[in-house]
Amino acid sequence: MTSELPRGLADWCLLDGPSALLDVVRRRVQLGQATETGRLGALRLTASHRREVGRLLGMTWTLSDRPVQLHDLAARLAEHDLTVRQLVEAVRGPIELDVDVRRTALQVALAEDDLALAELVAVGVPEDAARTWLAEDRSLAPSGEGLRLGTIWEVAAAWDAAPGAGAAPIRLAQLASLHLRDAHALDADQPLGKLVARLAAVVHGLERPTRGGKAWRLAWASIGVLCDEVSSRVLALNLRLTGESHAVRLCQESTGEPVWLTLRSLRGDWRAIPQTVFVCENPTVAEAAADALGVHCPALVCTDGVATTAAVDLVAGVAASGCTIHVRADFDSAGLVIVNQLLSVAPDALSWRYDSKTYLDHASPAARDVRSDLRGAMADVGTTIHEETLLDDLLTDLRTHSTQAHR
């Protein structure tokens, strides 16, 4: 069942330390105890097991003497739209409660579900849509633990404050600041923001958003909320676009020079002219390419770290236009995330020197008895290799492609 989990999380669950943690949480479920709050005082970890658990909870926790706090674990898993209990059941299978606990838990869960439904209907959510959302959104805490209703109150407050379709719109950060006292409470990486956006999508029959992007913006727009479009940006060099959006004009006027494209500039109609597009993580590569090749450099897109909504939307549009795409990033955990982000919208993209051979060629010469796949090799060697280390090779690739394209 771990095949349903993100690969890194599934691998973590198979380690001895995390496996022991899951066993303790599983017993808590059987006894009807909370799985999203509290601490695992009964969990005894050796030093090596603690380091394994710390791969998810972080180095600060690993070096401390603190027991596992379930709210810390829940916060990490929320990034994957999972609760602690959902993770345990994904790995260990459905959990049967002890008989007496099961009887009480059922009564509590039914009461909590009824209250949750009533809260949503009271702020104008259609009952059928509310039932669908409550049933299908996996990031909600399970009924009966006392956590679901608290989340529902926050969702209901945000929903009640949204202007609704046809009214004067409000900006997302303003809505969050005025009514939740935190301008970032409804951001795309926040559990509450994801819940409200998906509720809007259910109500209005839209695609359920899983990240910031077009589906995310449409969901919020359906309830009269505008998303920020200027802080999300991506760097482009010699990218040939056609259409009516402002990004088209920016690219046309900046040939030979890297240019920042915001999500706002990508609004409207645009397509990429069929071309080969290289995608990297670090602006140094784009600057060096502009200095070395100028107007002759092949199209280059730079995410500048973890891909923003603008970067993902741009790469998705380039892929949809039929361009050949080569992607890469730093050889570290964030780099793997970036490449996976890009492959999720451009599944046919090719690797640009982003493979185990390239990694091992630049790692310690003695590090050869390792797994053959990139993720495994990086885990075995444990060395971070930044793109700048490969800069000469990357420029050679760009120069070679430019020469071939102009023959």
mmCIF file of C-alpha atoms in Angstrom:
data_model
loop_
_atom_site.group_PDB
_atom_site.id
_atom_site.type_symbol
_atom_site.label_atom_id
_atom_site.label_comp_id
_atom_site.label_asym_id
_atom_site.label_seq_id
_atom_site.Cartn_x
_atom_site.Cartn_y
_atom_site.Cartn_z
ATOM 1 C CA MET A 1 0.000 0.000 0.000
ATOM 2 C CA THR A 2 3.042 2.285 0.275
ATOM 3 C CA SER A 3 2.877 2.562 -3.534
ATOM 4 C CA GLU A 4 0.175 5.195 -3.016
ATOM 5 C CA LEU A 5 2.582 7.410 -1.056
ATOM 6 C CA PRO A 6 5.245 9.790 -2.404
ATOM 7 C CA ARG A 7 8.360 7.692 -2.929
ATOM 8 C CA GLY A 8 10.506 9.486 -0.376
ATOM 9 C CA LEU A 9 7.823 9.147 2.295
ATOM 10 C CA ALA A 10 7.252 5.473 1.432
ATOM 11 C CA ASP A 11 10.999 4.796 1.752
ATOM 12 C CA TRP A 12 11.048 6.584 5.122
ATOM 13 C CA CYS A 13 8.236 4.366 6.438
ATOM 14 C CA LEU A 14 10.290 1.247 5.698
ATOM 15 C CA LEU A 15 13.147 2.294 7.985
ATOM 16 C CA ASP A 16 13.315 0.694 11.444
ATOM 17 C CA GLY A 17 12.815 3.902 13.439
ATOM 18 C CA PRO A 18 9.800 5.182 11.505
ATOM 19 C CA SER A 19 8.380 1.636 11.451
ATOM 20 C CA ALA A 20 8.442 1.545 15.259
ATOM 21 C CA LEU A 21 6.780 4.961 15.316
ATOM 22 C CA LEU A 22 3.977 3.729 13.054
ATOM 23 C CA ASP A 23 3.395 0.743 15.341
ATOM 24 C CA VAL A 24 2.943 3.012 18.355
ATOM 25 C CA VAL A 25 0.530 5.279 16.483
ATOM 26 C CA ARG A 26 -1.396 2.240 15.261
ATOM 27 C CA ARG A 27 -1.930 1.129 18.850
ATOM 28 C CA ARG A 28 -3.140 4.617 19.762
ATOM 29 C CA VAL A 29 -5.765 4.321 17.037
ATOM 30 C CA GLN A 30 -6.892 0.940 18.346
ATOM 31 C CA LEU A 31 -7.341 2.483 21.790
ATOM 32 C CA GLY A 32 -9.242 5.474 20.416
ATOM 33 C CA GLN A 33 -6.512 7.954 21.307
ATOM 34 C CA ALA A 34 -5.640 11.066 19.309
ATOM 35 C CA THR A 35 -3.178 10.668 16.450
ATOM 36 C CA GLU A 36 -2.686 14.303 15.426
ATOM 37 C CA THR A 37 -1.851 15.751 18.860
ATOM 38 C CA GLY A 38 -0.015 14.534 21.933
ATOM 39 C CA ARG A 39 3.396 12.945 22.282
ATOM 40 C CA LEU A 40 4.695 9.418 21.828
ATOM 41 C CA GLY A 41 6.214 8.916 25.247
ATOM 42 C CA ALA A 42 5.988 5.141 24.834
ATOM 43 C CA LEU A 43 8.253 5.207 21.781
ATOM 44 C CA ARG A 44 11.822 4.213 22.597
ATOM 45 C CA LEU A 45 14.353 4.995 19.874
ATOM 46 C CA THR A 46 18.013 4.113 19.590
ATOM 47 C CA ALA A 47 20.358 6.819 18.307
ATOM 48 C CA SER A 48 20.263 5.403 14.781
ATOM 49 C CA HIS A 49 16.471 5.070 14.855
ATOM 50 C CA ARG A 50 16.188 8.658 16.041
ATOM 51 C CA ARG A 51 18.266 9.808 13.084
ATOM 52 C CA GLU A 52 15.946 7.893 10.765
ATOM 53 C CA VAL A 53 12.827 9.492 12.236
ATOM 54 C CA GLY A 54 14.623 12.845 12.077
ATOM 55 C CA ARG A 55 14.808 12.605 8.284
ATOM 56 C CA LEU A 56 11.191 13.750 8.371
ATOM 57 C CA LEU A 57 11.052 15.747 11.605
ATOM 58 C CA GLY A 58 14.274 17.654 10.966
ATOM 59 C CA MET A 59 17.757 18.019 12.396
ATOM 60 C CA THR A 60 16.654 20.255 15.304
ATOM 61 C CA TRP A 61 14.415 17.499 16.629
ATOM 62 C CA THR A 62 17.042 14.816 15.986
ATOM 63 C CA LEU A 63 19.630 16.623 18.101
ATOM 64 C CA SER A 64 17.177 17.331 20.921
ATOM 65 C CA ASP A 65 15.994 14.973 23.633
ATOM 66 C CA ARG A 66 12.329 15.620 22.885
ATOM 67 C CA PRO A 67 9.927 12.749 22.243
ATOM 68 C CA VAL A 68 7.984 12.671 18.990
ATOM 69 C CA GLN A 69 5.247 15.305 19.101
ATOM 70 C CA LEU A 70 2.325 14.246 16.946
ATOM 71 C CA HIS A 71 1.486 17.799 15.905
ATOM 72 C CA ASP A 72 5.022 18.137 14.457
ATOM 73 C CA LEU A 73 4.560 14.892 12.537
ATOM 74 C CA ALA A 74 1.103 16.013 11.401
ATOM 75 C CA ALA A 75 2.533 19.302 10.111
ATOM 76 C CA ARG A 76 5.136 17.469 7.988
ATOM 77 C CA LEU A 77 2.524 15.087 6.596
ATOM 78 C CA ALA A 78 0.124 17.931 5.789
ATOM 79 C CA GLU A 79 2.615 18.934 3.090
ATOM 80 C CA HIS A 80 1.603 15.674 1.374
ATOM 81 C CA ASP A 81 -2.128 16.151 2.160
ATOM 82 C CA LEU A 82 -1.966 13.323 4.696
ATOM 83 C CA THR A 83 -2.881 12.985 8.357
ATOM 84 C CA VAL A 84 -0.890 10.811 10.736
ATOM 85 C CA ARG A 85 -3.625 8.199 10.804
ATOM 86 C CA GLN A 86 -3.906 8.157 7.024
ATOM 87 C CA LEU A 87 -0.168 7.486 6.764
ATOM 88 C CA VAL A 88 -0.365 4.592 9.237
ATOM 89 C CA GLU A 89 -3.301 3.042 7.397
ATOM 90 C CA ALA A 90 -1.596 3.518 4.019
ATOM 91 C CA VAL A 91 1.340 1.475 5.318
ATOM 92 C CA ARG A 92 -0.274 -0.951 7.771
ATOM 93 C CA GLY A 93 -3.780 -1.203 6.307
ATOM 94 C CA PRO A 94 -7.151 -0.367 7.900
ATOM 95 C CA ILE A 95 -7.063 -0.376 11.695
ATOM 96 C CA GLU A 96 -9.729 -2.144 13.748
ATOM 97 C CA LEU A 97 -10.591 -0.373 16.996
ATOM 98 C CA ASP A 98 -11.048 -2.335 20.183
ATOM 99 C CA VAL A 99 -14.750 -3.234 20.549
ATOM 100 C CA ASP A 100 -15.667 -0.778 23.316
ATOM 101 C CA VAL A 101 -13.605 1.972 21.746
ATOM 102 C CA ARG A 102 -15.226 1.331 18.368
ATOM 103 C CA ARG A 103 -18.727 1.729 19.789
ATOM 104 C CA THR A 104 -17.876 5.035 21.469
ATOM 105 C CA ALA A 105 -15.871 6.310 18.506
ATOM 106 C CA LEU A 106 -18.760 5.688 16.132
ATOM 107 C CA GLN A 107 -21.104 7.749 18.278
ATOM 108 C CA VAL A 108 -18.604 10.594 18.526
ATOM 109 C CA ALA A 109 -17.800 10.495 14.790
ATOM 110 C CA LEU A 110 -21.457 10.639 13.780
ATOM 111 C CA ALA A 111 -22.070 13.578 16.073
ATOM 112 C CA GLU A 112 -18.990 15.395 14.775
ATOM 113 C CA ASP A 113 -19.968 14.799 11.140
ATOM 114 C CA ASP A 114 -23.454 16.184 11.783
ATOM 115 C CA LEU A 115 -22.007 19.300 13.400
ATOM 116 C CA ALA A 116 -19.493 19.767 10.571
ATOM 117 C CA LEU A 117 -22.232 19.568 7.950
ATOM 118 C CA ALA A 118 -24.402 22.012 9.878
ATOM 119 C CA GLU A 119 -21.524 24.523 10.140
ATOM 120 C CA LEU A 120 -20.925 24.495 6.392
ATOM 121 C CA VAL A 121 -24.590 24.725 5.447
ATOM 122 C CA ALA A 122 -25.003 27.634 7.885
ATOM 123 C CA VAL A 123 -22.511 29.748 5.900
ATOM 124 C CA GLY A 124 -24.142 29.016 2.549
ATOM 125 C CA VAL A 125 -22.426 25.859 1.298
ATOM 126 C CA PRO A 126 -25.003 23.694 -0.524
ATOM 127 C CA GLU A 127 -25.664 20.547 1.524
ATOM 128 C CA ASP A 128 -24.889 18.104 -1.300
ATOM 129 C CA ALA A 129 -21.582 19.830 -2.029
ATOM 130 C CA ALA A 130 -20.706 19.915 1.667
ATOM 131 C CA ARG A 131 -21.342 16.178 1.984
ATOM 132 C CA THR A 132 -19.213 15.455 -1.092
ATOM 133 C CA TRP A 133 -16.333 17.578 0.173
ATOM 134 C CA LEU A 134 -16.436 16.079 3.673
ATOM 135 C CA ALA A 135 -16.351 12.591 2.184
ATOM 136 C CA GLU A 136 -13.605 13.073 -0.403
ATOM 137 C CA ASP A 137 -11.051 15.454 1.126
ATOM 138 C CA ARG A 138 -8.362 13.215 2.605
ATOM 139 C CA SER A 139 -6.551 16.050 4.367
ATOM 140 C CA LEU A 140 -9.371 16.453 6.888
ATOM 141 C CA ALA A 141 -8.694 14.801 10.231
ATOM 142 C CA PRO A 142 -10.752 11.638 10.802
ATOM 143 C CA SER A 143 -14.079 12.104 12.553
ATOM 144 C CA GLY A 144 -14.158 11.311 16.227
ATOM 145 C CA GLU A 145 -10.763 12.704 17.231
ATOM 146 C CA GLY A 146 -12.074 16.188 17.973
ATOM 147 C CA LEU A 147 -9.835 17.820 15.370
ATOM 148 C CA ARG A 148 -12.116 17.802 12.331
ATOM 149 C CA LEU A 149 -14.652 20.229 13.776
ATOM 150 C CA GLY A 150 -11.995 22.811 14.651
ATOM 151 C CA THR A 151 -10.793 22.759 11.048
ATOM 152 C CA ILE A 152 -14.373 23.043 9.779
ATOM 153 C CA TRP A 153 -14.901 26.181 11.845
ATOM 154 C CA GLU A 154 -11.881 27.779 10.159
ATOM 155 C CA VAL A 155 -13.085 26.733 6.701
ATOM 156 C CA ALA A 156 -16.573 28.064 7.444
ATOM 157 C CA ALA A 157 -15.153 31.392 8.647
ATOM 158 C CA ALA A 158 -13.143 31.819 5.441
ATOM 159 C CA TRP A 159 -16.104 30.790 3.289
ATOM 160 C CA ASP A 160 -18.434 33.208 5.068
ATOM 161 C CA ALA A 161 -15.965 36.067 4.572
ATOM 162 C CA ALA A 162 -15.470 35.439 0.831
ATOM 163 C CA PRO A 163 -17.555 37.853 -1.299
ATOM 164 C CA GLY A 164 -18.983 35.163 -3.566
ATOM 165 C CA ALA A 165 -19.388 35.172 -7.337
ATOM 166 C CA GLY A 166 -20.693 38.436 -8.760
ATOM 167 C CA ALA A 167 -19.687 40.600 -5.786
ATOM 168 C CA ALA A 168 -16.749 42.995 -5.637
ATOM 169 C CA PRO A 169 -13.714 40.694 -5.317
ATOM 170 C CA ILE A 170 -11.177 40.697 -2.499
ATOM 171 C CA ARG A 171 -7.560 39.616 -2.668
ATOM 172 C CA LEU A 172 -6.620 36.324 -1.017
ATOM 173 C CA ALA A 173 -3.999 37.752 1.358
ATOM 174 C CA GLN A 174 -6.367 40.538 2.375
ATOM 175 C CA LEU A 175 -9.136 38.046 3.124
ATOM 176 C CA ALA A 176 -6.778 35.934 5.232
ATOM 177 C CA SER A 177 -5.392 38.943 7.090
ATOM 178 C CA LEU A 178 -8.761 40.524 7.878
ATOM 179 C CA HIS A 179 -10.618 37.414 8.929
ATOM 180 C CA LEU A 180 -7.947 34.923 10.025
ATOM 181 C CA ARG A 181 -5.342 37.386 11.338
ATOM 182 C CA ASP A 182 -2.655 35.833 9.129
ATOM 183 C CA ALA A 183 -2.068 37.047 5.575
ATOM 184 C CA HIS A 184 -0.575 33.682 4.623
ATOM 185 C CA ALA A 185 -3.186 31.412 6.253
ATOM 186 C CA LEU A 186 -4.828 30.683 2.895
ATOM 187 C CA ASP A 187 -1.664 30.329 0.780
ATOM 188 C CA ALA A 188 -1.372 27.397 -1.603
ATOM 189 C CA ASP A 189 1.049 25.601 0.723
ATOM 190 C CA GLN A 190 -1.202 25.930 3.777
ATOM 191 C CA PRO A 191 -3.684 23.173 4.729
ATOM 192 C CA LEU A 192 -6.513 25.648 5.316
ATOM 193 C CA GLY A 193 -5.993 27.302 1.936
ATOM 194 C CA LYS A 194 -6.109 23.939 0.186
ATOM 195 C CA LEU A 195 -9.286 22.938 2.000
ATOM 196 C CA VAL A 196 -11.190 26.120 1.153
ATOM 197 C CA ALA A 197 -10.033 26.065 -2.480
ATOM 198 C CA ARG A 198 -11.130 22.465 -2.906
ATOM 199 C CA LEU A 199 -14.481 23.226 -1.280
ATOM 200 C CA ALA A 200 -14.992 26.049 -3.800
ATOM 201 C CA ALA A 201 -14.104 23.657 -6.613
ATOM 202 C CA VAL A 202 -16.639 21.087 -5.373
ATOM 203 C CA VAL A 203 -19.390 23.703 -5.059
ATOM 204 C CA HIS A 204 -18.802 25.108 -8.543
ATOM 205 C CA GLY A 205 -17.979 21.875 -10.347
ATOM 206 C CA LEU A 206 -14.364 22.802 -11.057
ATOM 207 C CA GLU A 207 -11.144 20.806 -11.155
ATOM 208 C CA ARG A 208 -9.922 20.115 -7.607
ATOM 209 C CA PRO A 209 -6.689 22.111 -7.145
ATOM 210 C CA THR A 210 -3.732 20.251 -5.666
ATOM 211 C CA ARG A 211 -1.254 23.144 -5.850
ATOM 212 C CA GLY A 212 -1.036 26.783 -6.813
ATOM 213 C CA GLY A 213 -1.872 27.130 -10.485
ATOM 214 C CA LYS A 214 -4.742 27.703 -12.869
ATOM 215 C CA ALA A 215 -7.123 25.344 -11.059
ATOM 216 C CA TRP A 216 -6.246 27.054 -7.762
ATOM 217 C CA ARG A 217 -6.917 30.540 -9.125
ATOM 218 C CA LEU A 218 -10.181 29.487 -10.796
ATOM 219 C CA ALA A 219 -11.440 27.909 -7.577
ATOM 220 C CA TRP A 220 -10.842 31.085 -5.586
ATOM 221 C CA ALA A 221 -12.223 33.287 -8.345
ATOM 222 C CA SER A 222 -15.466 31.285 -8.216
ATOM 223 C CA ILE A 223 -16.085 32.689 -4.718
ATOM 224 C CA GLY A 224 -14.898 36.223 -5.491
ATOM 225 C CA VAL A 225 -11.268 35.959 -4.326
ATOM 226 C CA LEU A 226 -8.270 37.081 -6.395
ATOM 227 C CA CYS A 227 -4.883 35.381 -5.999
ATOM 228 C CA ASP A 228 -1.528 37.177 -5.982
ATOM 229 C CA GLU A 229 0.012 37.108 -9.446
ATOM 230 C CA VAL A 230 3.096 39.314 -9.128
ATOM 231 C CA SER A 231 5.241 37.658 -6.447
ATOM 232 C CA SER A 232 5.298 34.374 -8.356
ATOM 233 C CA ARG A 233 7.901 34.631 -11.104
ATOM 234 C CA VAL A 234 10.226 32.697 -13.393
ATOM 235 C CA LEU A 235 13.347 33.647 -15.371
ATOM 236 C CA ALA A 236 13.450 33.164 -19.149
ATOM 237 C CA LEU A 237 16.123 33.682 -21.794
ATOM 238 C CA ASN A 238 15.402 33.712 -25.547
ATOM 239 C CA LEU A 239 12.044 31.997 -25.077
ATOM 240 C CA ARG A 240 9.992 32.517 -28.226
ATOM 241 C CA LEU A 241 6.318 33.016 -27.472
ATOM 242 C CA THR A 242 3.366 34.104 -29.547
ATOM 243 C CA GLY A 243 -0.014 35.470 -28.489
ATOM 244 C CA GLU A 244 -1.493 38.447 -26.680
ATOM 245 C CA SER A 245 -0.202 38.140 -23.112
ATOM 246 C CA HIS A 246 2.294 40.644 -21.722
ATOM 247 C CA ALA A 247 4.855 37.838 -21.349
ATOM 248 C CA VAL A 248 5.002 37.555 -25.143
ATOM 249 C CA ARG A 249 6.054 41.198 -25.475
ATOM 250 C CA LEU A 250 8.549 40.931 -22.611
ATOM 251 C CA CYS A 251 10.290 37.973 -24.259
ATOM 252 C CA GLN A 252 10.305 39.620 -27.680
ATOM 253 C CA GLU A 253 11.842 42.806 -26.293
ATOM 254 C CA SER A 254 14.517 41.030 -24.231
ATOM 255 C CA THR A 255 16.235 38.772 -26.758
ATOM 256 C CA GLY A 256 19.685 37.859 -25.475
ATOM 257 C CA GLU A 257 18.919 38.951 -21.912
ATOM 258 C CA PRO A 258 17.241 37.013 -19.077
ATOM 259 C CA VAL A 259 13.815 38.458 -18.223
ATOM 260 C CA TRP A 260 11.541 37.859 -15.234
ATOM 261 C CA LEU A 261 8.024 36.733 -16.120
ATOM 262 C CA THR A 262 5.384 37.005 -13.403
ATOM 263 C CA LEU A 263 2.202 35.018 -13.167
ATOM 264 C CA ARG A 264 0.388 38.247 -14.031
ATOM 265 C CA SER A 265 2.385 38.679 -17.227
ATOM 266 C CA LEU A 266 1.465 35.116 -18.244
ATOM 267 C CA ARG A 267 -2.255 35.858 -18.112
ATOM 268 C CA GLY A 268 -4.112 35.752 -21.374
ATOM 269 C CA ASP A 269 -3.485 33.923 -24.613
ATOM 270 C CA TRP A 270 0.033 32.710 -25.355
ATOM 271 C CA ARG A 271 1.810 29.717 -26.853
ATOM 272 C CA ALA A 272 5.436 28.782 -27.303
ATOM 273 C CA ILE A 273 6.768 28.569 -30.829
ATOM 274 C CA PRO A 274 8.035 24.956 -31.226
ATOM 275 C CA GLN A 275 11.639 24.957 -30.032
ATOM 276 C CA THR A 276 14.012 23.152 -27.697
ATOM 277 C CA VAL A 277 13.830 24.560 -24.163
ATOM 278 C CA PHE A 278 16.369 23.900 -21.420
ATOM 279 C CA VAL A 279 15.236 24.286 -17.799
ATOM 280 C CA CYS A 280 17.590 24.833 -14.863
ATOM 281 C CA GLU A 281 17.305 25.833 -11.209
ATOM 282 C CA ASN A 282 19.898 28.565 -10.652
ATOM 283 C CA PRO A 283 20.060 32.090 -12.143
ATOM 284 C CA THR A 284 23.852 31.798 -12.430
ATOM 285 C CA VAL A 285 23.333 29.398 -15.330
ATOM 286 C CA ALA A 286 21.041 31.867 -17.104
ATOM 287 C CA GLU A 287 23.451 34.772 -16.556
ATOM 288 C CA ALA A 288 26.453 32.786 -17.761
ATOM 289 C CA ALA A 289 24.498 31.610 -20.823
ATOM 290 C CA ALA A 290 23.501 35.170 -21.672
ATOM 291 C CA ASP A 291 27.103 36.351 -21.304
ATOM 292 C CA ALA A 292 28.557 33.503 -23.367
ATOM 293 C CA LEU A 293 25.923 33.077 -26.083
ATOM 294 C CA GLY A 294 23.594 36.082 -25.965
ATOM 295 C CA VAL A 295 20.982 35.973 -28.719
ATOM 296 C CA HIS A 296 22.359 32.640 -29.953
ATOM 297 C CA CYS A 297 21.572 30.789 -26.719
ATOM 298 C CA PRO A 298 18.773 28.215 -26.996
ATOM 299 C CA ALA A 299 15.634 28.965 -25.010
ATOM 300 C CA LEU A 300 16.377 28.667 -21.298
ATOM 301 C CA VAL A 301 13.992 28.765 -18.330
ATOM 302 C CA CYS A 302 15.245 29.119 -14.753
ATOM 303 C CA THR A 303 13.016 28.252 -11.788
ATOM 304 C CA ASP A 304 15.241 30.120 -9.285
ATOM 305 C CA GLY A 305 14.781 27.473 -6.603
ATOM 306 C CA VAL A 306 11.651 25.426 -6.010
ATOM 307 C CA ALA A 307 9.359 26.031 -8.961
ATOM 308 C CA THR A 308 6.793 28.759 -8.364
ATOM 309 C CA THR A 309 3.301 28.692 -9.819
ATOM 310 C CA ALA A 310 4.595 30.942 -12.621
ATOM 311 C CA ALA A 311 7.410 28.504 -13.401
ATOM 312 C CA VAL A 312 5.110 25.482 -13.385
ATOM 313 C CA ASP A 313 2.514 27.235 -15.556
ATOM 314 C CA LEU A 314 5.184 28.387 -18.006
ATOM 315 C CA VAL A 315 6.715 24.913 -18.375
ATOM 316 C CA ALA A 316 3.234 23.388 -18.693
ATOM 317 C CA GLY A 317 2.385 25.821 -21.494
ATOM 318 C CA VAL A 318 5.689 25.212 -23.250
ATOM 319 C CA ALA A 319 5.103 21.459 -23.077
ATOM 320 C CA ALA A 320 1.551 21.829 -24.371
ATOM 321 C CA SER A 321 2.937 23.791 -27.327
ATOM 322 C CA GLY A 322 4.957 20.764 -28.451
ATOM 323 C CA CYS A 323 8.405 21.951 -27.420
ATOM 324 C CA THR A 324 11.227 19.557 -26.562
ATOM 325 C CA ILE A 325 12.156 20.179 -22.934
ATOM 326 C CA HIS A 326 15.334 19.245 -21.049
ATOM 327 C CA VAL A 327 15.176 19.659 -17.241
ATOM 328 C CA ARG A 328 17.648 19.645 -14.393
ATOM 329 C CA ALA A 329 18.313 21.126 -10.932
ATOM 330 C CA ASP A 330 20.818 20.834 -8.090
ATOM 331 C CA PHE A 331 21.697 17.322 -6.965
ATOM 332 C CA ASP A 332 19.989 17.584 -3.561
ATOM 333 C CA SER A 333 16.584 16.882 -2.043
ATOM 334 C CA ALA A 334 15.176 20.218 -3.212
ATOM 335 C CA GLY A 335 16.446 19.550 -6.719
ATOM 336 C CA LEU A 336 14.568 16.251 -6.828
ATOM 337 C CA VAL A 337 11.421 18.104 -5.786
ATOM 338 C CA ILE A 338 11.916 20.682 -8.538
ATOM 339 C CA VAL A 339 12.410 18.072 -11.255
ATOM 340 C CA ASN A 340 9.362 16.157 -10.052
ATOM 341 C CA GLN A 341 7.341 19.394 -10.139
ATOM 342 C CA LEU A 342 8.347 19.957 -13.747
ATOM 343 C CA LEU A 343 7.758 16.361 -14.814
ATOM 344 C CA SER A 344 4.245 16.525 -13.335
ATOM 345 C CA VAL A 345 3.299 19.089 -16.017
ATOM 346 C CA ALA A 346 5.784 18.032 -18.705
ATOM 347 C CA PRO A 347 5.932 14.227 -18.402
ATOM 348 C CA ASP A 348 7.787 13.844 -21.715
ATOM 349 C CA ALA A 349 10.622 16.145 -20.639
ATOM 350 C CA LEU A 350 14.150 14.794 -20.999
ATOM 351 C CA SER A 351 16.967 14.847 -18.461
ATOM 352 C CA TRP A 352 19.610 17.537 -18.872
ATOM 353 C CA ARG A 353 22.651 15.929 -17.257
ATOM 354 C CA TYR A 354 20.407 14.978 -14.345
ATOM 355 C CA ASP A 355 21.142 11.306 -13.828
ATOM 356 C CA SER A 356 23.146 9.004 -11.582
ATOM 357 C CA LYS A 357 26.125 8.877 -13.952
ATOM 358 C CA THR A 358 26.536 12.662 -13.957
ATOM 359 C CA TYR A 359 26.069 12.761 -10.208
ATOM 360 C CA LEU A 360 28.667 10.072 -9.526
ATOM 361 C CA ASP A 361 31.132 11.637 -11.971
ATOM 362 C CA HIS A 362 31.147 14.751 -9.776
ATOM 363 C CA ALA A 363 30.910 13.008 -6.399
ATOM 364 C CA SER A 364 33.748 11.492 -4.419
ATOM 365 C CA PRO A 365 35.822 9.208 -6.697
ATOM 366 C CA ALA A 366 35.543 6.410 -4.112
ATOM 367 C CA ALA A 367 31.749 6.514 -4.081
ATOM 368 C CA ARG A 368 30.996 3.819 -6.629
ATOM 369 C CA ASP A 369 29.346 0.969 -4.702
ATOM 370 C CA VAL A 370 25.930 2.611 -4.752
ATOM 371 C CA ARG A 371 22.487 2.124 -6.225
ATOM 372 C CA SER A 372 22.091 2.793 -9.933
ATOM 373 C CA ASP A 373 19.085 5.140 -9.798
ATOM 374 C CA LEU A 374 19.674 8.824 -9.108
ATOM 375 C CA ARG A 375 17.645 9.071 -5.903
ATOM 376 C CA GLY A 376 19.319 5.953 -4.508
ATOM 377 C CA ALA A 377 22.796 7.121 -5.497
ATOM 378 C CA MET A 378 22.247 10.507 -3.859
ATOM 379 C CA ALA A 379 21.017 8.844 -0.679
ATOM 380 C CA ASP A 380 24.002 6.462 -0.614
ATOM 381 C CA VAL A 381 26.653 9.097 -1.293
ATOM 382 C CA GLY A 382 25.024 11.955 0.629
ATOM 383 C CA THR A 383 26.879 14.710 -1.237
ATOM 384 C CA THR A 384 25.134 17.811 -2.574
ATOM 385 C CA ILE A 385 26.304 18.939 -6.009
ATOM 386 C CA HIS A 386 25.082 22.316 -7.189
ATOM 387 C CA GLU A 387 24.440 23.205 -10.808
ATOM 388 C CA GLU A 388 27.279 25.708 -10.768
ATOM 389 C CA THR A 389 29.704 22.784 -10.463
ATOM 390 C CA LEU A 390 28.565 21.650 -13.914
ATOM 391 C CA LEU A 391 28.446 25.152 -15.399
ATOM 392 C CA ASP A 392 31.092 24.554 -18.079
ATOM 393 C CA ASP A 393 29.359 21.361 -19.199
ATOM 394 C CA LEU A 394 25.965 23.061 -19.292
ATOM 395 C CA LEU A 395 27.296 25.943 -21.371
ATOM 396 C CA THR A 396 28.881 23.436 -23.741
ATOM 397 C CA ASP A 397 25.499 21.762 -24.187
ATOM 398 C CA LEU A 398 23.836 25.090 -24.946
ATOM 399 C CA ARG A 399 26.595 26.110 -27.331
ATOM 400 C CA THR A 400 26.461 22.753 -29.138
ATOM 401 C CA HIS A 401 22.703 22.944 -29.549
ATOM 402 C CA SER A 402 22.964 26.519 -30.823
ATOM 403 C CA THR A 403 25.550 25.489 -33.413
ATOM 404 C CA GLN A 404 23.474 22.539 -34.610
ATOM 405 C CA ALA A 405 20.291 24.630 -34.785
ATOM 406 C CA HIS A 406 21.952 27.229 -37.024
ATOM 407 C CA ARG A 407 23.491 24.828 -39.539
#
